[in-house]
Amino acid sequence: MSYLDKIIQSRRSTYLKDFNQDDISEVEIEELLNLALYAPSHKKTKPWRFVVLRGEENISKLGEELTNLYLKHTPSEAFSETKHKGMKAKVMQANTAIAIVVNFSGKVPEWEEKVAVGMAVQNLWLKATEMNIGGYWSSPKFIFHLNDFLGLAKHQKCIGLFYLGRSTDKPTKSREEDNEDFVTYF
């Protein structure tokens, strides 16, 4: 098995509750983001944009904004007071939050640009795995309402938040998947 195989098979979601308070440096974040930029995109539109929120004050502001958006955009029948009250505290467990943004070019179908951004995040996530940094992609139902908070342009849309943190927990091995469950040959 190659080194790349091992990294791909080790990639996991690390939940915010499992993050500890160990710092992730700016240098490490730059390393992650640099590799994200190597993702492919049709017509080289490079539609990925990342807004990095670091430090207790910025993470706190993000938590407050998410709490307010949850209150504003969640129908009463789906609203959970427990979730509402715990949302900010949950976000505060992250060392860094990276808003995942699609910068729509108008040159190719929007779905292609969303997929390209997903590939950029996968690059970032694999590098984080190699560096023993935990990652978690969250896309709450009201994620698109973060655009104003993030200062995005009209042709840009936030599609998720990627939380980074250190964890002392060792990732569990996922179950082995059989190709025949997912692949059809003609």
mmCIF file of C-alpha atoms in Angstrom, residues 40-41 109-121:
data_model
loop_
_atom_site.group_PDB
_atom_site.id
_atom_site.type_symbol
_atom_site.label_atom_id
_atom_site.label_comp_id
_atom_site.label_asym_id
_atom_site.label_seq_id
_atom_site.Cartn_x
_atom_site.Cartn_y
_atom_site.Cartn_z
ATOM 1 C CA PRO A 40 -8.600 20.931 -11.076
ATOM 2 C CA SER A 41 -11.282 23.181 -12.539
ATOM 3 C CA PRO A 109 -22.116 25.313 -15.275
ATOM 4 C CA GLU A 110 -22.402 26.132 -11.569
ATOM 5 C CA TRP A 111 -22.335 22.462 -10.587
ATOM 6 C CA GLU A 112 -18.872 22.114 -12.136
ATOM 7 C CA GLU A 113 -17.559 24.940 -10.001
ATOM 8 C CA LYS A 114 -19.112 23.468 -6.856
ATOM 9 C CA VAL A 115 -17.451 20.132 -7.606
ATOM 10 C CA ALA A 116 -14.095 21.851 -8.192
ATOM 11 C CA VAL A 117 -14.404 23.500 -4.772
ATOM 12 C CA GLY A 118 -15.142 20.078 -3.266
ATOM 13 C CA MET A 119 -11.926 18.777 -4.811
ATOM 14 C CA ALA A 120 -10.006 21.716 -3.332
ATOM 15 C CA VAL A 121 -11.413 20.882 0.100
#
